[in-house]
Structures are given as C-alpha cells and as structure tokens.
Amino acid sequence: MHSNLWIFIWRRKLSFLLVASGLVLLGLWTWAILIDTSAAAQPSAGLSSSERQQPQQSTGYQQVHIIQKLIEQANRVLRAERLKDNAVEKSPSPVQRLGNVRFLRPTQAKKGPLPMSESFLFEQERLKILEQQQRQRNAGMEELNANAEDERMLTSAERQTQYEHELQRMGVPVVAGIGPDGPRAPAERLVHLDLKGAPPKLSFLKQLLPVLRALGATGLLIEYEDMFPYSGVLQPLAAHNAYKEDELRDFLECAALHGLSVMPLVQTFGHMEYVLKLSGFEQLRELAESPQSICPSQPQSMALLEQVLTQVIELHSQCLGQATPASEVPVAPIRFTHIHIGCDEVQRMGECNSCRQRLRSELFLSHVVSMAHFIRRQWPQLGVVIWDDQLRSMSLSELQHSQVGSYVEPMVWVYASDIYRYIQPQLWDTYAKVFPSAWTASAFKGAFGESLLVPPLQHHLENNIRWLAVIAKEGGRFSKGLRGLALTGWQRYDHFAVLCELLPVGIPSLMTSLSTVSKGYFSTNPRDNELLRVLQCVFQPDSRRSGRPWLELHPNAHHSQLFAVCNYPGHLVFKYALRLYDKLAEIGLYLQQTRDQSAWLSDYNVRHNFSSPLRVRELTGRTPMLIEELRAMAREAQQLLWEVYDEYTVTEFVEQHIYPTIEALQRQLARAEMLLQRRTWPQRPLPLPLKVQEDMGLVTHQQQPQ
C-alpha cells in the first residue's frame, strides 16, 4: 500500500509542487488585501494628500517586489525539475530503491515539452506586474513634464533669480540685468592680438582661428608694432624676428577663410618707443630724454606716420583685393573696414618749444584729425578708430569745435569692474553728442599686473559681463549705436616692459569671456555653453549628480580645474604655467622663512658672520634640490614654448620668471657657506658695523662728545 502511494507521489510530484505554489500565492494575495484594507481604515484626517499617498505607494511597491521575486523563484523551481527529469530519463540504470521498497520505473513514451499552460503558469501575473511598473514610470514622466511646464511658466524675474543663484554657486560674477532674458550680444566681437616683443608663431595663431570663430569672434584687432615687415626707409622699424611678408599674407587669408575681419592697430602719437628709440629717429621725440611720444609739430613726424600707415594699409588692402592691378588678389578676401591709429596714453605732450604755444586739447585733436583726414583721403572706404582716454578730460565744446566726430570713432576702454567709475554717464552723453557711433574694449589678460604669470580669470570675466550691461544701457544714446566690443590681451604694458601673461596661458580666460560676450550672458547649462565642446574637455560633469557645478571660479584663484583637463591650442603651456606658479610660490615662501623669519640665516647673522652651523645646515638642506627642480622646469619650458614662440621669447620668459629664483637660492647657499666657514666666534655684545652706523645716521656711546 505504502509502495503504491510513494509510486503515485513520485509520478505526480510536479503537479503537487504546482498546487503547493498556487496555495502559497493565494495566501500572499489574501495577506496583501488584508493589509491594504486595514491601512485604508486607519484615520488620516491630520495628514495631507501627499503624506497619505507616499506610504501607500511605498507599501504597494514592496508588495509587488515580493510577489515578483516569488514568481521568479517558482519559475526557477519548474525549470530545475524539468532538467532533473530529463537527466533521470537518460540514466542507464532502470532500477530505483526507496528504503526497503524495490520498484521498476514504468516504461512509457518519452516526455514531450510541458504544455504552455504549465510552462507559463504565472505569465498573466508577470504581465500584470509589468503593466503596473509601466504605469508608475508614466506617472513619473508626467510629473517631470509638469515640473518643466512649471519652470516655463515662471516669470522673468523668477528665472533671473534662479540664474543668478546658479552663477553664485559657480563663482561667476553676477551683474543685474544680464541673463538669458537680458539684452542681445554686441554685434562685433574682436579679439586683440598684441604682437609687440613676443610674437607667437603664425602656425599657432592659425590653430587658434577656428576656436575663436566657434566661440563667437567676428574679427581680429592686430597690433603689430615692430613685428610688421616694414620695407624701404622704414626697414629699421622692424625687429630682427619680425614676420615675413608672405607668411603674414597667408595668415590674413586664413583669417578670411574663417570669416574673421581684420582691424590693424598702428600707434601714431603715444607708445612710439619702437620708432623713437632708434638712432636716426630720435629728433622726432616730444622730449629728447623720452621716446614715448612723437612731436606733432614737426613736419617730419607727419611724413613718417604717413609712410607707416601706407605700408600697413596697402598690405591689408592687397589681401582685400583693392590694391594696384599688379598685386596678387587672394581667393578669400578679408573684411578690412577699419584701422585703429591708437593715440592712447600720450604721456609727454605739449612740452617742447613748438608745442607749448598751443593747448594740449587743441594739439591732440588737430593731430588726430590730420591723421584721419590723410587716411580718409587715400582710402575713403576705411573708418578710423582711436582710444578714448585722451578725450575724457575735454569739454563738449572743444570736441564739437574740432569736428573730430566726423573723422574717427572712439574705442572706450576700461579693464576694471567698476566701469562707471572711469566713464560717468555725463561722459557717455558727451560722446553721444559728438560721435554717431563708438566701440568698447574689455580685457582677457594683461590688465591686472605688469608681470603676472597667470591671468585672474574671474576678474576678467566680471569686466566683460559688466561691459555687456553698459553696452545695453548706453548704446541707445548714439545715433548709430555701439558697434561692438574688443577683448584686449596685452603682452607688454609698453615697449620697454617685461612680458606679462603669455597668450597660451590666457586662452582659458579669453575663451570664457569670448563665449560670454558672444551669447550676451554666461550660460550655466553645460550643454548650452560652447566651452566644453570647443575646448575639447575630456569630461562633462553633471552638477545634479555630483552636487558641484561644472565650472568653479573663486576670487583668489587664477583658474578653474576644468581647464586642466581640456585639449585646446596651448593647453600644455597653460598647465605648465600653473605648475610653475605653484613652484615659485613654494620657493618664495621657503626663502622668506629662512631669511626673514628664521633666527640663524637673517641679514643680521650674515653681517656679523655669527650663527649656528647646525641650524644653518638644517635651514639650507632643501636648497640644492630646489635649484635642480627649477633647472628641470627651465628645460621643460624650452620644449613646450618652442611650439608657440621663437627662441628669443622662450629665453626671455625663462630669464624673467625662473632665473631670478635660482639666483636667490644660490645667494642663500653662498651666505650659508660663509657662515659655515667660521670655527670660533667673538664674545657678546657684537659691535655695530660702521656702514650701518653711516647709513642710519646713528651715533654710538663711544662716539658721543665728552
């Protein structure tokens, strides 16, 4: 009897398992219904609708998750049983034993596959769960769409508040009225290339052109100074490493291919050092001891300036296709509509015997009008631009009487954050009454320190954003509006000054400011801001996941970490400059501590040759290693800068930034070596050296009169 029962159970084991699984599933459904009923019966009058809905959704999700897991487990059991049955059928032994019972497996036809109803017993339940999950996802999408619709329905003031809050998180300066709903971008965005004394290779500048164009630049403001290939009687004005005429033509045509206009800048009053420093031109100075300004009262001055302008304009006109028939016309002519004649910071004016007879304002305005008249007579299609700083102190009547507004357009330049401190509303009103239109100028480097290594990006960005607000406010005063903004990047403060920030080191500042003024505001959305794409950054951080913005600027930082992981022309030089800046700061602090703050290697110890050898060795232990590190960085600078500059600029950079620190470390070693030579020391008190007495005018007790 028992044997037959076991045989029956063994043959129907699959059916018994299915029945047991169904009973368990039925019990679980019953338990879930009871819990929902009891939860719904509880009082919830004190809760809001969202608070009541949240636990119900959480409980329902947990129940669905448990049931889905049970169904998956049941399906795994069914598959395991089928595999086991197939393995048993393939076994060669037909005899099975169970305890003391011996029986034979009955012979029967080979089992076929399970019926569809048994293989997918829980398919309907699984489909119901999937449908419920899909409904939940649809509900979530509807909620997101509703939130997006709410954002679109925000007022302009609310959107501006959110935008300014995001700017503050990123460290980007906030300027009232500048945002996605603010004024339009300036029509013209010029990038200033200051070539005097540190000319980048034109191959590097060519790589930069498509980047500038992609970020919104419309033209170049090129200041040649002594890098222009002057010829004939003007050949001495060109530096020994000046550009060749054919390579300069090729560069100008490349700029045309990228859709960039060109505005050459030729100084014609102040900043004439590159001409007046030379033998044979010194007689044209305003003052004999200063080559800064040319004397406008000498006829030879006007003749020289006309020759300079003619050579520069003719070269650009030939590229434009407006030269003589014998000249070659390029395939893609450049847009050459204006020439800039400088006239800023004329520090020595009206001081020679001839110029003293006239007022400074009259002297300046007549010279500017004469230069502009010459240009307009020879090339009537060209507009003339000058810097505005010499006009700021002049009255409205002086400007109108000179008729300067009919000849030139001023370029108003301020590089500080408070633009109205230098250009008050009254001055804007005066300019608008004299000039039909004007230009403006900001800075992306070379404005916050004569010898800086890395430009302060945040300060330059704030300057450019504030100019956007000023252009929007003051442009309506002019009958023809404000033409645009020039982003200046000075390489030297004047011809005799040392280098300030190199162009590759200033590229992150340039690109950040250029993309901002081209859009009319700084875009906080990384997908909408062109910086990440154009600069080829290797990562695009998502602030919603990391909790940190994709760009972080700080008042005391020179850069953002973003630019250290981007790939753009000059990025290796930028990264090198950051490492050099940190190394020089580290060594500077080390020298200050050992010389000014220590008690054994100070100037007093050196003057009296009186110190502890043990302490001196301890203080100077790192010095030889630091010297070797700087020498290695000097060799690295030669390799990296060679891609951008010629050997003269490379050696000047190394001599200016690295060699002085090596000298200071070597002086420290020499002082230490002198202190270490001594083996005996005098008794105290130590006498005051005679030179110190004389320099300070002191009288010791022994020298006092009896």
XYZ file of C-alpha atoms in Angstrom:
706
model
C 0.000 0.000 0.000
C 2.720 2.377 1.017
C 4.735 1.376 -2.005
C 1.917 2.246 -4.340
C 1.407 5.600 -2.574
C 5.072 6.510 -2.979
C 4.960 5.493 -6.603
C 1.902 7.684 -7.154
C 3.521 10.674 -5.400
C 6.728 10.252 -7.382
C 4.896 10.206 -10.679
C 2.776 13.278 -9.785
C 5.487 15.280 -7.965
C 5.299 18.104 -10.479
C 1.579 18.516 -10.041
C 1.938 18.561 -6.237
C 4.581 21.298 -6.484
C 2.331 23.394 -8.704
C -0.590 23.017 -6.303
C 1.616 23.986 -3.325
C 2.944 27.064 -5.147
C -0.602 28.114 -6.034
C -1.680 27.855 -2.393
C 1.276 29.974 -1.261
C 0.491 32.579 -3.906
C -3.175 32.669 -2.882
C -2.145 33.208 0.739
C 0.113 36.081 -0.194
C -2.615 37.819 -2.221
C -5.016 37.417 0.704
C -2.431 38.853 3.115
C -1.796 41.875 0.837
C -5.541 42.611 0.537
C -5.964 42.470 4.314
C -3.068 44.894 4.886
C -4.431 47.372 2.315
C -7.887 47.207 3.911
C -6.563 47.792 7.414
C -4.318 50.656 6.257
C -7.217 52.337 4.480
C -9.383 52.024 7.587
C -6.925 53.990 9.764
C -7.764 57.678 10.326
C -5.779 60.052 8.147
C -7.532 63.341 8.631
C -4.427 65.030 10.045
C -2.276 64.168 7.019
C -2.031 65.973 3.700
C -2.840 64.201 0.463
C 0.840 63.871 -0.446
C 1.682 62.448 3.007
C -1.138 59.866 2.736
C -0.163 58.904 -0.804
C 3.528 58.348 -0.086
C 3.252 55.335 2.346
C 0.616 53.714 0.127
C 2.886 53.921 -2.881
C 5.799 52.574 -0.841
C 3.729 49.644 0.529
C 2.364 48.779 -2.927
C 5.856 48.826 -4.378
C 7.136 46.467 -1.654
C 4.255 44.026 -2.229
C 4.816 43.975 -5.988
C 8.524 43.418 -5.449
C 7.933 40.451 -3.111
C 5.400 38.805 -5.436
C 7.687 39.262 -8.427
C 10.524 37.576 -6.560
C 8.282 34.646 -5.595
C 7.163 34.187 -9.193
C 10.755 34.179 -10.377
C 11.621 31.584 -7.713
C 8.684 29.362 -8.758
C 9.747 29.533 -12.411
C 13.313 28.572 -11.437
C 11.954 25.539 -9.488
C 9.916 24.409 -12.504
C 12.931 24.673 -14.814
C 15.100 22.759 -12.328
C 12.566 19.930 -12.070
C 12.346 19.597 -15.838
C 16.134 19.401 -16.133
C 16.239 16.786 -13.358
C 13.603 14.646 -15.065
C 15.481 14.771 -18.340
C 18.700 13.710 -16.599
C 16.985 10.760 -14.861
C 15.455 9.540 -18.129
C 18.900 9.458 -19.724
C 20.324 7.375 -16.807
C 21.175 3.750 -17.834
C 20.007 2.153 -14.557
C 16.253 1.441 -14.656
C 16.150 0.143 -11.044
C 15.348 2.507 -8.168
C 15.261 1.791 -4.443
C 13.469 3.635 -1.689
C 14.299 2.247 1.739
C 13.308 -1.482 1.671
C 10.980 -0.946 -1.280
C 12.223 -2.010 -4.679
C 10.401 -0.965 -7.831
C 10.982 -0.574 -11.502
C 10.408 2.630 -13.467
C 7.407 2.019 -15.655
C 8.047 2.065 -19.339
C 6.336 4.918 -21.116
C 6.761 7.183 -24.028
C 9.354 9.928 -23.795
C 8.020 13.082 -22.226
C 7.397 15.936 -24.512
C 7.726 19.573 -23.523
C 5.456 20.916 -20.842
C 2.193 22.340 -22.075
C 2.015 26.072 -22.479
C -0.365 26.319 -19.530
C 2.152 24.613 -17.211
C 5.384 26.267 -18.518
C 3.986 29.780 -18.181
C 1.649 29.307 -15.270
C 2.395 32.793 -13.904
C 2.706 34.635 -17.207
C -0.501 36.583 -16.665
C 0.608 37.669 -13.192
C 4.004 38.727 -14.575
C 2.357 40.789 -17.298
C 0.162 42.500 -14.726
C 3.237 43.459 -12.686
C 4.993 44.828 -15.770
C 1.929 46.866 -16.661
C 1.806 48.312 -13.156
C 5.500 49.253 -13.308
C 4.983 50.932 -16.668
C 2.083 52.942 -15.232
C 4.341 54.073 -12.390
C 7.039 55.156 -14.864
C 4.477 57.025 -16.935
C 3.286 58.790 -13.820
C 6.889 59.841 -13.062
C 7.356 61.214 -16.574
C 4.130 63.126 -16.292
C 5.412 64.638 -13.059
C 8.699 65.677 -14.734
C 6.810 67.208 -17.647
C 4.624 69.046 -15.180
C 7.719 70.422 -13.419
C 9.182 71.542 -16.751
C 5.906 73.228 -17.570
C 6.021 74.962 -14.186
C 9.529 76.232 -14.987
C 8.310 77.579 -18.328
C 5.501 79.349 -16.530
C 7.927 81.118 -14.157
C 8.091 84.862 -14.535
C 11.152 86.521 -15.998
C 12.149 87.778 -12.543
C 11.928 84.269 -11.081
C 14.054 82.808 -13.893
C 16.621 85.561 -13.380
C 16.736 84.793 -9.640
C 17.378 81.103 -10.328
C 20.038 82.013 -12.904
C 21.850 84.344 -10.506
C 21.767 81.711 -7.770
C 23.490 79.231 -10.096
C 26.091 81.864 -11.032
C 26.921 82.354 -7.361
C 27.433 78.601 -6.936
C 29.886 78.626 -9.822
C 31.762 81.716 -8.668
C 30.772 83.636 -11.802
C 30.189 87.361 -11.174
C 26.534 88.368 -11.032
C 25.554 91.563 -12.847
C 21.999 92.854 -12.644
C 20.036 92.551 -15.873
C 22.441 90.161 -17.597
C 20.921 86.727 -18.177
C 19.009 84.543 -20.654
C 16.241 87.139 -20.866
C 18.659 90.077 -20.975
C 19.895 92.241 -23.856
C 21.397 90.909 -27.070
C 25.112 90.353 -27.575
C 27.269 93.076 -29.210
C 27.254 92.945 -32.986
C 31.066 92.840 -33.294
C 33.383 90.811 -31.022
C 37.032 91.500 -31.788
C 39.956 89.584 -30.269
C 43.085 91.665 -29.729
C 46.437 90.134 -30.711
C 49.285 92.131 -29.145
C 52.372 91.071 -31.088
C 54.923 93.550 -29.756
C 58.047 91.903 -28.437
C 56.631 88.365 -28.075
C 55.263 87.272 -31.447
C 53.548 83.864 -31.455
C 54.319 81.663 -34.406
C 51.728 82.173 -37.123
C 51.246 78.402 -37.264
C 49.970 78.568 -33.675
C 47.710 81.536 -34.422
C 46.227 79.602 -37.343
C 45.252 76.804 -34.949
C 43.569 79.410 -32.777
C 41.409 80.923 -35.529
C 38.727 78.175 -35.763
C 38.446 78.110 -31.966
C 37.872 81.865 -31.854
C 35.297 81.668 -34.607
C 33.456 78.783 -32.970
C 33.136 80.770 -29.734
C 31.668 83.795 -31.496
C 34.540 86.072 -32.532
C 33.803 88.220 -35.589
C 37.229 89.772 -36.137
C 40.808 90.403 -35.032
C 42.372 93.611 -33.722
C 46.058 93.109 -34.600
C 48.691 95.352 -33.013
C 51.923 94.786 -34.941
C 54.319 97.435 -33.610
C 57.831 96.228 -34.578
C 56.613 92.821 -35.849
C 55.297 94.219 -39.140
C 57.567 93.574 -42.172
C 58.411 97.213 -42.910
C 60.486 97.838 -46.002
C 62.443 100.593 -47.657
C 63.338 103.530 -45.435
C 61.171 102.018 -42.688
C 63.041 98.720 -42.599
C 64.881 99.637 -39.325
C 61.499 99.778 -37.565
C 61.035 96.004 -37.948
C 62.513 93.749 -35.278
C 65.041 91.117 -36.284
C 62.397 88.429 -35.694
C 59.544 90.286 -37.440
C 57.099 88.339 -39.581
C 57.871 87.788 -43.244
C 55.503 89.425 -45.716
C 54.460 86.201 -47.442
C 53.679 84.355 -44.191
C 51.714 87.351 -42.918
C 49.657 87.380 -46.117
C 48.979 83.683 -45.664
C 47.781 84.266 -42.104
C 45.454 87.096 -43.139
C 43.940 84.922 -45.852
C 43.478 82.121 -43.323
C 41.576 84.571 -41.112
C 39.366 85.405 -44.086
C 38.634 81.722 -44.691
C 37.305 81.517 -41.122
C 35.081 84.559 -41.650
C 37.057 86.937 -39.406
C 37.542 90.607 -40.175
C 40.889 92.300 -39.517
C 41.469 95.720 -37.952
C 45.184 96.637 -37.832
C 46.339 98.846 -34.942
C 49.167 101.323 -35.615
C 50.230 103.760 -32.908
C 50.538 107.328 -34.225
C 51.069 109.544 -31.143
C 51.951 107.837 -27.860
C 53.609 104.424 -27.396
C 56.019 105.235 -30.212
C 59.054 103.756 -28.429
C 59.713 101.162 -31.112
C 60.395 104.007 -33.582
C 61.765 106.839 -31.459
C 64.276 104.651 -29.580
C 66.259 104.165 -32.787
C 69.149 106.225 -33.987
C 68.017 108.461 -36.824
C 64.504 108.970 -35.420
C 65.304 110.459 -32.004
C 64.904 114.020 -33.318
C 61.146 113.404 -33.653
C 60.611 112.950 -29.905
C 58.490 115.358 -27.919
C 61.225 115.392 -25.281
C 64.783 114.341 -26.004
C 65.028 112.074 -22.943
C 61.794 110.162 -23.595
C 60.960 108.132 -26.729
C 57.335 107.649 -25.617
C 55.608 110.346 -27.688
C 56.188 111.839 -31.100
C 56.179 115.600 -31.613
C 53.124 116.532 -33.728
C 54.520 119.967 -34.569
C 57.375 118.701 -36.734
C 56.600 118.145 -40.438
C 58.900 115.083 -40.472
C 56.644 113.427 -37.891
C 53.630 113.562 -40.173
C 55.671 112.270 -43.114
C 56.957 109.306 -41.084
C 53.498 108.362 -39.816
C 52.022 108.570 -43.321
C 54.661 106.144 -44.588
C 53.977 103.715 -41.716
C 50.235 103.800 -42.317
C 50.652 103.410 -46.066
C 52.702 100.220 -45.796
C 50.316 98.638 -43.265
C 47.127 99.598 -45.099
C 48.465 98.609 -48.519
C 49.366 95.104 -47.362
C 45.896 94.579 -45.930
C 44.233 96.193 -48.926
C 46.051 93.808 -51.254
C 44.676 90.896 -49.276
C 41.283 92.549 -49.567
C 41.641 92.846 -53.333
C 41.743 96.627 -53.513
C 45.415 97.080 -54.321
C 47.071 98.017 -57.579
C 46.445 95.700 -60.564
C 49.968 94.310 -60.322
C 49.290 92.824 -56.904
C 48.013 89.316 -56.380
C 44.451 89.020 -55.134
C 43.731 86.108 -52.747
C 40.888 83.709 -53.241
C 39.196 84.660 -49.952
C 39.489 88.443 -49.328
C 39.491 89.591 -45.718
C 36.998 92.066 -44.311
C 39.028 95.227 -43.778
C 36.705 98.093 -42.889
C 38.508 99.984 -40.081
C 42.011 100.895 -38.992
C 42.955 101.755 -35.407
C 45.518 104.563 -35.007
C 45.994 104.232 -31.224
C 46.574 107.678 -29.637
C 46.243 106.431 -26.038
C 48.343 107.364 -23.003
C 50.210 110.215 -24.650
C 52.250 110.945 -21.546
C 54.506 113.675 -22.931
C 52.516 116.180 -24.955
C 52.748 119.924 -25.335
C 56.176 120.162 -23.690
C 58.591 121.020 -26.498
C 59.150 124.621 -27.521
C 56.885 124.371 -30.561
C 54.037 122.527 -28.849
C 53.967 124.811 -25.798
C 52.347 127.502 -27.897
C 49.087 125.526 -28.145
C 46.613 123.984 -25.711
C 47.035 120.273 -25.082
C 43.474 119.504 -26.178
C 43.880 121.523 -29.381
C 47.226 119.864 -30.069
C 45.808 116.364 -29.632
C 42.620 116.899 -31.631
C 44.350 118.587 -34.563
C 46.861 115.722 -34.798
C 44.101 113.094 -34.729
C 42.066 114.937 -37.360
C 45.146 115.288 -39.598
C 45.904 111.565 -39.405
C 42.271 110.607 -40.032
C 41.999 113.067 -42.910
C 45.035 111.505 -44.588
C 43.530 108.007 -44.278
C 40.077 109.022 -45.468
C 41.564 110.874 -48.444
C 43.671 107.885 -49.565
C 41.285 105.068 -48.560
C 37.764 106.506 -48.281
C 36.249 103.088 -47.568
C 38.078 102.815 -44.224
C 36.793 104.016 -40.883
C 39.296 105.328 -38.309
C 39.276 104.275 -34.654
C 41.189 105.781 -31.706
C 41.432 105.008 -27.995
C 39.264 107.358 -25.958
C 41.294 108.076 -22.791
C 42.772 111.382 -24.041
C 39.235 112.643 -24.816
C 37.810 112.119 -21.336
C 39.042 115.397 -19.894
C 37.906 117.530 -22.851
C 34.755 119.605 -22.885
C 31.846 119.170 -25.254
C 32.587 122.484 -26.981
C 36.227 121.526 -27.630
C 35.206 118.226 -29.188
C 32.458 119.739 -31.327
C 34.616 122.638 -32.496
C 37.340 120.278 -33.722
C 34.789 118.230 -35.721
C 36.625 115.083 -34.580
C 33.316 113.228 -34.612
C 33.261 113.403 -38.401
C 36.651 111.698 -38.701
C 37.055 108.997 -36.053
C 35.160 106.595 -33.810
C 36.374 106.301 -30.191
C 37.062 102.910 -28.606
C 36.140 103.312 -24.932
C 38.361 101.070 -22.790
C 38.065 100.161 -19.116
C 39.509 96.953 -17.669
C 38.253 97.312 -14.098
C 34.955 96.011 -12.727
C 33.522 99.476 -11.977
C 33.257 100.906 -15.475
C 31.195 103.921 -14.457
C 33.962 104.999 -12.119
C 36.024 105.915 -15.198
C 33.268 106.636 -17.739
C 30.475 108.504 -15.970
C 27.010 108.898 -17.527
C 27.794 112.544 -18.323
C 30.787 111.437 -20.394
C 28.647 108.926 -22.274
C 26.251 111.734 -23.049
C 29.120 113.917 -24.310
C 30.434 111.158 -26.550
C 26.965 110.542 -27.973
C 26.611 114.211 -28.892
C 29.948 114.212 -30.728
C 30.257 110.731 -32.280
C 27.487 108.895 -34.203
C 28.889 105.550 -33.026
C 31.649 104.136 -30.832
C 33.418 100.927 -29.837
C 34.143 99.466 -26.413
C 37.083 97.435 -25.098
C 37.491 94.963 -22.241
C 40.451 92.690 -21.379
C 41.136 88.975 -21.064
C 44.780 89.297 -19.933
C 47.482 91.878 -19.339
C 45.409 94.237 -17.202
C 45.913 93.331 -13.530
C 49.693 93.217 -13.225
C 52.702 94.177 -15.325
C 54.490 90.826 -14.893
C 51.796 88.299 -13.985
C 52.292 84.673 -14.926
C 48.611 83.587 -14.963
C 45.671 85.989 -15.534
C 42.935 86.249 -12.868
C 40.109 84.709 -14.867
C 37.265 85.785 -12.602
C 38.265 89.476 -12.680
C 38.436 89.485 -16.469
C 35.111 87.681 -16.765
C 33.462 90.226 -14.483
C 34.896 93.073 -16.557
C 33.382 91.587 -19.732
C 29.994 90.870 -18.153
C 29.784 94.414 -16.811
C 30.592 95.745 -20.260
C 27.565 93.842 -21.576
C 25.376 95.739 -19.129
C 26.967 99.089 -20.031
C 26.607 98.467 -23.786
C 22.938 97.616 -23.342
C 22.322 100.759 -21.289
C 24.418 103.321 -23.159
C 24.145 102.079 -26.745
C 20.836 103.850 -27.275
C 22.466 107.244 -26.744
C 24.368 107.003 -30.052
C 22.551 107.585 -33.320
C 24.225 104.518 -34.874
C 24.657 102.600 -31.638
C 27.761 100.951 -30.232
C 29.476 98.835 -32.876
C 30.903 96.150 -30.641
C 33.420 95.025 -28.036
C 37.145 94.334 -28.400
C 38.660 91.854 -25.938
C 42.216 93.090 -25.440
C 45.098 90.864 -24.362
C 48.235 92.900 -23.735
C 51.644 91.206 -23.981
C 53.628 94.131 -22.548
C 52.497 97.327 -20.884
C 54.814 99.219 -23.234
C 57.793 98.545 -25.460
C 60.305 98.582 -22.585
C 58.269 96.474 -20.158
C 58.853 92.778 -19.486
C 56.358 90.105 -20.504
C 53.013 89.766 -18.792
C 50.831 86.670 -19.242
C 51.645 84.687 -22.387
C 48.875 84.203 -24.931
C 48.520 80.388 -24.415
C 48.246 80.938 -20.658
C 45.472 83.476 -21.238
C 43.413 81.263 -23.563
C 41.058 79.908 -20.828
C 40.303 83.490 -19.795
C 39.849 84.519 -23.433
C 37.536 81.625 -24.256
C 35.402 82.080 -21.152
C 34.947 85.802 -21.757
C 34.515 85.438 -25.531
C 31.786 82.807 -25.249
C 30.036 85.017 -22.684
C 30.009 88.233 -24.728
C 29.060 86.313 -27.890
C 25.969 84.903 -26.181
C 25.159 88.039 -24.217
C 25.405 86.250 -20.868
C 27.235 83.370 -19.205
C 25.336 80.141 -19.811
C 25.194 77.965 -16.687
C 23.977 74.928 -18.638
C 26.983 72.832 -19.773
C 25.013 71.557 -22.783
C 24.241 75.105 -23.886
C 27.687 76.576 -23.174
C 30.154 76.106 -26.029
C 33.226 75.981 -23.779
C 33.201 72.234 -23.124
C 32.761 71.322 -26.773
C 35.171 73.819 -28.327
C 37.911 73.317 -25.718
C 37.563 69.515 -26.091
C 37.228 68.813 -22.384
C 37.540 65.112 -21.588
C 34.651 65.117 -19.148
C 31.367 66.941 -18.819
C 30.399 66.855 -15.137
C 26.738 66.735 -14.175
C 26.122 69.047 -11.238
C 22.872 67.276 -10.410
C 24.735 64.040 -9.667
C 27.914 65.334 -8.075
C 26.344 68.252 -6.240
C 29.084 70.536 -7.611
C 28.900 72.913 -10.591
C 30.773 72.076 -13.792
C 32.770 75.317 -13.562
C 34.112 76.725 -10.302
C 35.781 80.127 -10.078
C 36.978 81.728 -6.873
C 38.096 85.302 -6.143
C 41.660 84.302 -5.172
C 42.119 81.562 -7.786
C 43.691 82.119 -11.191
C 41.876 79.292 -12.901
C 39.267 76.602 -12.681
C 40.167 72.919 -12.542
C 38.021 72.473 -15.660
C 40.711 73.889 -17.961
C 43.337 71.461 -16.666
C 41.506 68.563 -18.366
C 40.763 70.192 -21.718
C 42.593 69.925 -25.036
C 42.946 73.205 -26.943
C 45.800 75.075 -28.666
C 48.359 75.903 -25.985
C 46.842 73.746 -23.232
C 50.226 72.235 -22.330
C 51.707 75.708 -21.828
C 48.770 76.671 -19.614
C 49.184 73.588 -17.438
C 52.929 74.177 -17.235
C 52.369 77.791 -16.147
C 50.119 76.599 -13.313
C 52.801 74.195 -12.063
C 55.478 76.874 -12.358
C 53.303 79.351 -10.471
C 52.843 76.893 -7.602
C 56.550 76.009 -7.531
C 57.647 79.651 -7.482
C 55.178 80.390 -4.693
C 56.511 77.445 -2.697
C 60.139 78.538 -3.101
C 59.299 82.160 -2.367
C 57.749 81.147 0.931
C 60.790 78.971 1.688
C 63.185 81.863 1.059
C 61.108 84.237 3.137
C 61.024 81.848 6.070
C 64.764 81.108 6.001
C 65.871 84.719 5.539
C 63.271 86.932 7.195
C 61.666 84.699 9.799
C 64.489 82.425 10.944
C 66.922 83.395 13.691
C 70.079 81.904 12.126
C 70.155 82.988 8.452
C 68.917 86.565 8.667
C 70.730 89.620 7.323
C 71.925 90.331 10.879
C 73.569 86.909 11.109
C 75.268 87.432 7.747
C 76.535 90.947 8.525
C 78.106 89.796 11.780
C 79.109 86.330 10.476
C 77.560 84.940 13.638
C 75.300 81.887 13.553
C 74.922 78.225 14.490
C 76.412 75.865 11.854
C 73.954 73.148 12.804
C 70.979 75.442 12.247
C 72.391 76.829 9.004
C 72.809 73.353 7.517
C 69.298 72.470 8.611
C 67.781 75.604 7.020
C 69.554 75.194 3.658
C 69.166 71.434 3.279
C 66.469 71.727 0.582
C 68.148 74.466 -1.444
C 70.220 72.293 -3.865
C 67.190 70.127 -4.619
C 65.033 73.204 -5.353
C 67.684 74.581 -7.725
C 67.678 71.328 -9.688
C 63.863 71.349 -9.857
C 63.885 74.851 -11.331
C 66.547 73.903 -13.864
C 64.400 70.982 -14.952
C 61.400 73.310 -15.318
C 63.511 75.697 -17.394
C 64.377 72.871 -19.800
C 60.708 71.873 -19.921
C 59.750 75.471 -20.751
C 62.113 75.404 -23.724
C 60.427 72.286 -25.092
C 56.843 73.434 -24.570
C 57.172 77.086 -25.584
C 59.052 76.169 -28.753
C 55.702 75.061 -30.225
C 54.352 78.607 -29.827
C 57.249 81.104 -29.749
C 60.683 81.631 -31.220
C 63.852 81.135 -29.193
C 64.055 84.819 -28.186
C 60.693 84.830 -26.432
C 61.406 81.465 -24.813
C 64.710 82.624 -23.342
C 63.152 85.899 -22.171
C 60.385 84.011 -20.377
C 62.847 81.701 -18.619
C 65.137 84.564 -17.667
C 62.241 86.639 -16.346
C 60.358 84.008 -14.346
C 62.804 81.234 -13.397
C 66.322 82.618 -13.290
C 65.705 85.231 -10.524
C 64.559 82.489 -8.155
C 67.584 80.332 -8.996
C 69.768 83.364 -8.259
C 68.064 83.876 -4.903
C 68.639 80.236 -3.950
C 72.288 80.437 -4.990
C 72.758 83.611 -2.890
C 71.283 81.768 0.058
C 73.808 78.947 -0.401
C 76.657 81.469 -0.633
C 75.564 83.183 2.587
C 75.286 79.831 4.309
C 78.735 78.780 3.092
C 80.255 81.941 4.536
C 78.611 81.316 7.908
C 79.828 77.724 7.921
C 83.485 78.717 7.370
C 83.845 80.163 10.846
C 85.117 77.975 13.678
C 85.357 80.496 16.554
C 83.027 83.355 17.450
C 83.525 86.576 19.462
C 82.059 87.354 22.839
C 78.893 89.378 23.098
C 77.931 92.189 22.695
C 78.546 92.388 18.966
C 79.684 95.796 17.647
C 77.545 97.807 15.271
C 79.138 97.787 11.777
C 80.435 101.143 10.640
C 78.443 101.067 7.389
C 75.200 100.537 9.288
C 76.059 103.499 11.507
C 76.663 105.722 8.489
C 73.589 104.592 6.580
C 71.288 105.070 9.556
C 72.973 108.187 10.933
C 73.480 106.658 14.362
C 75.958 107.733 16.991
C 77.253 105.107 19.436
C 78.076 105.719 23.077
C 81.806 105.723 22.329
C 81.344 108.404 19.640
C 79.354 110.802 21.810
C 81.255 114.025 22.646
C 82.712 114.203 26.143
